[in-house]
Amino acid sequence: MTIAVVIDSLERFYFVRRLVKALDKEGDFVFMTSEPLAHLFFRLEGRHSIYLRRAKNNSSGLAYGSSLFDRSIEVMNGTIDAHVARQDWMATFTAALDVFNRLAITVCVMWNGQQLICRAVGHACSTYGVRVRFLELSNLPEKLFADDEGVNALSTVARDPSIIDRFSMPDLSEHERWLRRYEEYKRRPLPQSQTSIRRKGLSLLNYAVKVLTQGVGRKRLDRSRASNGVRLPAIASSIGEDALISRRYVFLPLQVSGDTQIKLHSDVDNLEAIRIALELAESEGMDLIVKLHPAENDRAVIDEIARLQTIHQFQIVTTAAVDLIKHAAMVVTINSTVGLEAMLYGKKVVALGRCLYREFDRDRLMKYIHGFLVDGIDYFGNGPIDPRAARRVFSNDGRI
């Protein structure tokens, strides 16, 4: 069995490196990557890696509709110009066609599927009839989302929630133990908002090499991304649990403004979500408490949120989301997994965007967490991955 894996960032490389190590003797892997250091490390380990580079004077992409690349998250966020995206998409598509022509690829694994190079490889998969496996964070401890159709609102679960019903209900004591681990996990700093100095240095080196070697998918260098998100407004404060218990409030967890969840799966952005949540809170005679996403790095969006706060006097907090959820009267979200988490505590959830859990009841929620999601995968960890968990990443039945 030969598995193709798309690597569109160094963060993805760190995870995939651990993942395939768990299955070294069970399948052959070929990596298609836009990251020169990932390519170098794979080659030094003796693995089959293809570095995706921009072709000179490649105008053949004109034959393909612009929707294939201008709906990529990089173009939508303005981090890659459309004319550059066309060139990079075509170079990636051509390289992927060559791989599928030469090798009998059984499945192609990629993260999310909406990044520029993933969309190009995905189109090549469609051309050759190669099965695609999409991965995404579940934002739940040691759980990974994997699906053959897509992630979030594009997944099989979103299209047909009844597929969850075939899974068995978990043992209640097992769920309670997991819930305690979940609460402990959620009180820690968000992993994606923290990056080591070493990895930041490698990212800068990787970017420089990508510029010199014309690697595809090169975004504009954003200095705010060199830090782990933008500094919160001075008005953000922490609320103790006792104070939360004594208040009736609507909790609105904001999302990363440039994330695919907002750009592709919602007609409502963070600012509009605040306005809607304000109306709901006022109609119920409740306060509005807002928490910015720790990985938010759009200074203009944060400044506008602070401006809205001075006008409407809602509260911006740094309190752990799990505590805010547990004591909220209502949780309003665009389509964040915080909405799903609020369902764990029986909270009323108002989802403003398209989300996979809209049709979930408590049974489906439990089966989704303990049956559908791949268990035993810590995406941000450094340790080895259990081979049984790794197999389920590549196949629903856990067979490679």
Coordinates of C-alpha atoms in Angstrom, one line a residue:
M1 CA 0.0 0.0 0.0
T2 CA 1.4 3.4 -1.0
I3 CA 0.1 6.5 0.8
A4 CA 0.7 10.0 -0.4
V5 CA 0.8 12.7 2.3
V6 CA 0.6 16.5 1.6
I7 CA 2.7 18.7 3.9
D8 CA 1.8 22.3 3.6
S9 CA 3.6 23.7 6.8
L10 CA 6.4 22.8 9.2
E11 CA 3.8 22.3 11.9
R12 CA 2.2 19.6 9.7
F13 CA 5.6 18.1 9.1
Y14 CA 6.3 17.7 12.8
F15 CA 3.0 15.8 13.3
V16 CA 3.2 13.6 10.1
R17 CA 6.8 12.6 10.9
R18 CA 5.5 11.1 14.2
L19 CA 2.5 9.6 12.5
V20 CA 4.3 7.7 9.8
K21 CA 7.0 6.5 12.2
A22 CA 4.4 4.5 14.0
L23 CA 3.6 2.6 10.7
D24 CA 7.1 2.4 9.1
K25 CA 6.8 -1.4 8.4
E26 CA 3.1 -1.3 7.3
G27 CA 3.1 0.9 4.2
D28 CA 5.1 3.0 1.8
F29 CA 4.8 6.7 2.0
V30 CA 5.5 9.5 -0.6
F31 CA 5.4 13.1 0.6
M32 CA 4.5 16.1 -1.4
T33 CA 5.6 19.2 0.4
S34 CA 5.8 23.0 -0.1
E35 CA 8.3 23.2 2.8
P36 CA 12.0 22.9 1.9
L37 CA 13.1 21.9 5.4
A38 CA 10.5 19.2 5.6
H39 CA 11.7 17.9 2.2
L40 CA 15.3 18.0 3.4
F41 CA 14.5 16.2 6.7
F42 CA 12.5 13.5 4.8
R43 CA 15.3 13.0 2.3
L44 CA 17.9 12.7 5.1
E45 CA 15.7 10.0 6.6
G46 CA 15.7 8.1 3.3
R47 CA 12.0 8.8 2.6
H48 CA 10.4 9.5 -0.8
S49 CA 9.8 13.3 -0.8
I50 CA 8.8 15.7 -3.6
Y51 CA 9.5 19.4 -3.2
L52 CA 6.8 21.5 -4.9
R53 CA 8.4 24.4 -6.7
R54 CA 7.0 27.1 -9.0
A55 CA 7.5 26.4 -12.6
K56 CA 8.9 29.3 -14.7
N57 CA 6.6 30.9 -17.3
N58 CA 3.9 28.4 -16.6
S59 CA 0.7 29.7 -18.2
S60 CA -1.1 26.4 -18.7
G61 CA -3.1 27.1 -15.5
L62 CA -5.2 29.5 -17.7
A63 CA -7.1 26.4 -18.9
Y64 CA -8.5 25.9 -15.4
G65 CA -11.3 27.8 -13.7
S66 CA -10.2 30.4 -11.2
S67 CA -12.4 28.9 -8.5
L68 CA -9.9 26.1 -8.1
F69 CA -7.3 28.4 -6.6
D70 CA -9.1 31.7 -5.7
R71 CA -11.2 29.9 -3.1
S72 CA -8.1 28.7 -1.3
I73 CA -7.8 30.2 2.2
E74 CA -4.5 32.0 1.3
V75 CA -6.1 33.9 -1.5
M76 CA -9.3 34.7 0.5
N77 CA -7.1 36.0 3.4
G78 CA -5.0 38.1 0.9
T79 CA -1.7 36.3 1.9
I80 CA -1.1 35.1 -1.7
D81 CA -2.1 37.1 -4.8
A82 CA -4.4 35.4 -7.2
H83 CA -1.9 35.5 -10.1
V84 CA 0.7 33.8 -7.9
A85 CA -1.8 31.3 -6.6
R86 CA -2.6 30.3 -10.2
Q87 CA 1.1 29.6 -10.9
D88 CA 1.5 27.7 -7.7
W89 CA -1.7 25.7 -8.1
M90 CA -0.7 24.6 -11.6
A91 CA 2.9 23.6 -10.5
T92 CA 1.4 21.6 -7.6
F93 CA -1.3 20.0 -9.8
T94 CA 1.3 19.0 -12.5
A95 CA 3.6 17.5 -9.8
A96 CA 0.7 15.5 -8.3
L97 CA -0.4 14.2 -11.7
D98 CA 3.1 12.9 -12.2
V99 CA 3.1 11.1 -8.9
F100 CA -0.2 9.5 -9.5
N101 CA 0.9 8.5 -13.0
R102 CA 4.1 6.8 -11.8
L103 CA 2.9 5.3 -8.5
A104 CA -0.1 3.2 -7.5
I105 CA -1.3 5.6 -4.7
T106 CA -4.0 4.0 -2.5
V107 CA -5.0 7.1 -0.5
C108 CA -3.8 10.7 -0.3
V109 CA -3.9 12.3 3.1
M110 CA -4.0 16.1 3.6
W111 CA -4.8 18.6 6.3
N112 CA -8.2 20.4 6.0
G113 CA -8.1 20.5 2.2
Q114 CA -8.7 24.2 1.7
Q115 CA -5.1 25.4 1.5
L116 CA -3.8 26.2 -2.0
I117 CA -1.6 23.1 -2.5
C118 CA -4.2 20.8 -0.9
R119 CA -6.8 22.0 -3.4
A120 CA -4.4 21.4 -6.2
V121 CA -3.5 17.9 -5.1
G122 CA -7.1 17.2 -4.3
H123 CA -8.0 18.1 -7.9
A124 CA -5.3 15.7 -9.1
C125 CA -6.8 13.0 -6.9
S126 CA -10.2 13.5 -8.5
T127 CA -8.6 13.2 -11.9
Y128 CA -7.0 9.8 -11.1
G129 CA -9.8 8.6 -8.8
V130 CA -7.5 8.5 -5.7
R131 CA -9.3 8.4 -2.4
V132 CA -8.6 11.4 -0.2
R133 CA -8.4 11.4 3.6
F134 CA -8.9 14.8 5.3
L135 CA -7.5 15.6 8.8
E136 CA -8.4 18.4 11.2
L137 CA -8.0 19.3 14.9
S138 CA -10.9 18.2 17.0
N139 CA -9.9 20.6 19.8
L140 CA -10.6 17.8 22.3
P141 CA -7.7 16.1 24.2
E142 CA -6.1 13.2 22.3
K143 CA -8.7 13.2 19.6
L144 CA -8.2 13.8 15.9
F145 CA -10.8 14.4 13.2
A146 CA -10.4 12.2 10.0
D147 CA -12.9 11.9 7.2
D148 CA -13.1 10.8 3.5
E149 CA -15.3 13.8 2.4
G150 CA -13.8 16.8 4.1
V151 CA -13.7 18.6 7.4
N152 CA -16.1 20.8 9.4
A153 CA -19.2 21.6 7.3
L154 CA -17.9 19.6 4.3
S155 CA -17.6 16.3 6.3
T156 CA -19.7 13.2 6.0
V157 CA -20.9 14.0 9.5
A158 CA -22.2 17.4 8.5
R159 CA -23.9 16.0 5.4
D160 CA -25.5 13.0 7.2
P161 CA -25.3 13.1 11.0
S162 CA -27.0 9.7 11.2
I163 CA -23.8 8.0 10.4
I164 CA -22.8 8.7 14.0
D165 CA -25.7 6.5 15.2
R166 CA -23.9 3.2 14.2
F167 CA -21.3 3.7 16.9
S168 CA -21.8 2.3 20.4
M169 CA -22.5 4.5 23.4
P170 CA -19.4 4.8 25.6
D171 CA -19.4 3.6 29.2
L172 CA -20.5 6.4 31.4
S173 CA -17.6 6.0 33.8
E174 CA -15.2 6.1 30.9
H175 CA -16.8 9.4 29.7
E176 CA -16.6 10.9 33.2
R177 CA -12.9 10.1 33.4
W178 CA -12.4 11.6 29.9
L179 CA -14.4 14.7 30.9
R180 CA -12.1 15.3 33.9
R181 CA -9.1 15.1 31.6
Y182 CA -10.9 17.4 29.1
E183 CA -11.4 20.1 31.8
E184 CA -7.8 19.9 32.9
Y185 CA -6.6 20.1 29.3
K186 CA -8.8 23.1 28.6
R187 CA -7.4 25.1 31.5
R188 CA -3.9 25.0 30.0
P189 CA -2.7 27.5 27.4
L190 CA -3.9 26.7 23.9
P191 CA -1.1 24.7 22.2
Q192 CA -1.4 26.5 18.8
S193 CA -0.9 29.8 20.6
Q194 CA 2.6 28.7 21.7
T195 CA 5.6 28.0 19.6
S196 CA 9.1 27.3 20.8
I197 CA 12.0 29.6 20.0
R198 CA 13.7 26.8 18.1
R199 CA 10.7 26.1 15.9
K200 CA 10.2 29.8 15.2
G201 CA 13.8 29.9 14.1
L202 CA 13.3 26.9 11.8
S203 CA 10.2 28.6 10.4
L204 CA 12.2 31.7 9.5
L205 CA 15.0 29.6 7.9
N206 CA 12.4 27.6 6.0
Y207 CA 10.8 30.8 4.6
A208 CA 14.1 32.1 3.5
V209 CA 15.0 28.9 1.7
K210 CA 11.5 28.8 0.1
V211 CA 12.1 32.3 -1.3
L212 CA 15.5 31.3 -2.8
T213 CA 14.2 28.0 -4.2
Q214 CA 10.8 29.3 -5.5
G215 CA 8.7 26.9 -3.3
V216 CA 5.0 27.1 -3.9
G217 CA 2.5 28.5 -1.4
R218 CA 4.8 31.2 -0.1
K219 CA 2.7 33.7 1.9
R220 CA 3.5 37.3 2.5
L221 CA 5.7 37.5 5.6
D222 CA 3.5 38.7 8.4
R223 CA 5.5 39.9 11.4
S224 CA 2.5 39.4 13.7
R225 CA 2.8 35.7 13.0
A226 CA 6.3 35.6 14.4
S227 CA 4.6 36.0 17.8
N228 CA 1.9 33.7 18.9
G229 CA -1.0 36.0 18.3
V230 CA -1.4 39.7 18.9
R231 CA -1.4 41.2 22.4
L232 CA -4.9 41.4 23.9
P233 CA -6.5 44.7 24.6
A234 CA -5.8 46.1 28.1
I235 CA -9.5 45.9 28.9
A236 CA -9.3 42.1 28.9
S237 CA -9.7 40.7 32.4
S238 CA -10.0 37.4 34.3
I239 CA -13.2 36.5 36.1
G240 CA -13.1 34.1 39.0
E241 CA -15.5 31.1 39.1
D242 CA -17.4 32.5 42.1
A243 CA -18.2 35.6 40.2
L244 CA -19.3 33.6 37.1
I245 CA -21.7 31.6 39.2
S246 CA -23.4 34.7 40.5
R247 CA -24.0 36.2 37.0
R248 CA -26.5 35.4 34.1
Y249 CA -24.6 35.8 30.9
V250 CA -24.2 34.9 27.3
F251 CA -20.8 33.6 26.4
L252 CA -19.4 34.3 22.9
P253 CA -16.0 32.6 22.1
L254 CA -14.5 34.3 19.0
Q255 CA -12.6 32.4 16.4
V256 CA -9.4 33.1 14.4
S257 CA -10.7 35.7 11.9
G258 CA -8.7 34.2 8.9
D259 CA -9.6 30.5 9.6
T260 CA -11.5 28.4 7.1
Q261 CA -14.3 28.0 9.6
I262 CA -15.2 31.6 9.2
K263 CA -14.0 32.3 5.6
L264 CA -15.6 29.3 4.0
H265 CA -18.3 28.0 6.4
S266 CA -20.0 31.1 7.7
D267 CA -21.7 34.2 6.4
V268 CA -21.0 35.8 9.8
D269 CA -17.6 37.1 11.0
N270 CA -16.4 37.8 14.5
L271 CA -17.7 41.4 14.5
E272 CA -21.2 40.5 13.3
A273 CA -21.2 37.7 15.8
I274 CA -20.7 40.2 18.6
R275 CA -23.6 42.3 17.3
I276 CA -25.9 39.3 17.2
A277 CA -24.8 38.1 20.6
L278 CA -25.4 41.6 22.1
E279 CA -29.0 41.5 20.8
L280 CA -29.6 38.1 22.2
A281 CA -28.1 39.0 25.6
E282 CA -30.1 42.3 25.8
S283 CA -33.4 40.5 24.9
E284 CA -32.8 38.0 27.7
G285 CA -31.6 40.6 30.2
M286 CA -28.2 39.0 30.4
D287 CA -24.6 40.2 30.2
L288 CA -22.3 39.4 27.3
I289 CA -18.9 37.9 28.0
V290 CA -16.5 37.7 25.0
K291 CA -13.3 35.7 24.8
L292 CA -10.9 36.3 21.9
H293 CA -9.2 33.3 20.3
P294 CA -5.7 33.0 21.8
A295 CA -4.2 32.5 18.3
E296 CA -5.9 35.6 16.8
N297 CA -3.2 37.6 15.0
D298 CA -5.2 40.2 13.0
R299 CA -4.5 43.5 14.8
A300 CA -7.2 45.4 12.9
V301 CA -9.9 42.9 14.0
I302 CA -8.8 43.1 17.6
D303 CA -8.8 46.9 17.5
E304 CA -12.3 46.9 16.1
I305 CA -13.5 44.5 18.8
A306 CA -12.0 46.8 21.5
R307 CA -13.8 49.8 19.8
L308 CA -17.1 47.9 20.0
Q309 CA -16.5 47.1 23.6
T310 CA -16.1 50.8 24.5
I311 CA -19.5 51.5 22.8
H312 CA -21.5 48.5 24.1
Q313 CA -19.7 47.7 27.4
F314 CA -19.6 43.9 27.0
Q315 CA -16.8 42.2 28.9
I316 CA -13.7 40.8 27.2
V317 CA -12.1 38.1 29.3
T318 CA -9.1 35.9 29.6
T319 CA -10.8 33.3 31.8
A320 CA -10.6 29.6 30.8
A321 CA -13.3 28.8 28.2
V322 CA -14.3 25.7 30.1
D323 CA -15.3 27.7 33.2
L324 CA -17.1 30.3 31.0
I325 CA -19.0 27.4 29.4
K326 CA -20.0 25.7 32.6
H327 CA -21.6 28.7 34.1
A328 CA -23.1 30.4 31.0
A329 CA -26.9 30.6 30.5
M330 CA -26.3 30.5 26.7
V331 CA -23.3 30.0 24.4
V332 CA -23.3 31.8 21.0
T333 CA -20.7 30.7 18.5
I334 CA -20.1 31.0 14.8
N335 CA -19.2 27.3 14.3
S336 CA -16.5 26.7 16.9
T337 CA -16.1 23.4 18.7
V338 CA -16.8 25.4 21.8
G339 CA -20.4 25.0 20.8
L340 CA -20.0 21.3 20.8
E341 CA -18.2 21.5 24.1
A342 CA -21.1 23.5 25.6
M343 CA -23.4 20.6 24.7
L344 CA -21.4 18.4 27.1
Y345 CA -22.9 20.5 29.9
G346 CA -26.4 20.7 28.5
K347 CA -26.1 24.4 27.5
K348 CA -28.3 26.2 25.0
V349 CA -26.1 26.7 21.9
V350 CA -26.8 29.2 19.1
A351 CA -24.6 28.4 16.1
L352 CA -24.4 31.3 13.6
G353 CA -22.4 29.5 10.9
R354 CA -22.4 26.0 9.3
C355 CA -21.2 23.4 11.7
L356 CA -21.1 19.6 11.8
Y357 CA -22.8 19.3 15.3
R358 CA -26.0 21.3 14.5
E359 CA -28.1 18.0 14.4
F360 CA -26.4 16.4 17.4
D361 CA -28.3 15.3 20.5
R362 CA -26.5 14.0 23.6
D363 CA -26.2 10.4 22.3
R364 CA -24.7 11.6 19.0
L365 CA -22.4 13.9 20.9
M366 CA -21.1 11.0 23.0
K367 CA -20.7 8.7 20.0
Y368 CA -19.0 11.4 18.0
I369 CA -16.4 12.0 20.7
H370 CA -15.7 8.4 21.7
G371 CA -16.5 6.6 18.5
F372 CA -16.1 8.7 15.4
L373 CA -13.0 10.7 16.4
V374 CA -9.6 9.0 16.3
D375 CA -8.5 8.4 19.9
G376 CA -5.0 8.5 21.2
I377 CA -3.6 11.3 18.9
D378 CA -2.0 14.3 20.4
Y379 CA -1.4 16.5 17.4
F380 CA 0.8 19.0 19.3
G381 CA 2.7 16.4 21.2
N382 CA 6.3 15.2 20.8
G383 CA 5.9 11.5 21.9
P384 CA 5.4 8.4 19.8
I385 CA 1.9 7.6 18.4
D386 CA 0.3 4.2 19.0
P387 CA 0.2 2.2 15.8
R388 CA -3.5 1.4 16.3
A389 CA -4.4 5.1 16.5
A390 CA -2.1 5.8 13.5
R391 CA -4.0 3.2 11.4
R392 CA -7.3 4.8 12.1
V393 CA -6.0 8.1 10.8
F394 CA -5.5 6.6 7.4
S395 CA -8.6 4.3 7.3
N396 CA -12.0 4.2 9.2
D397 CA -11.6 0.4 9.8
G398 CA -8.0 0.8 11.1
R399 CA -6.5 -1.3 8.3
I400 CA -3.5 -0.2 6.2

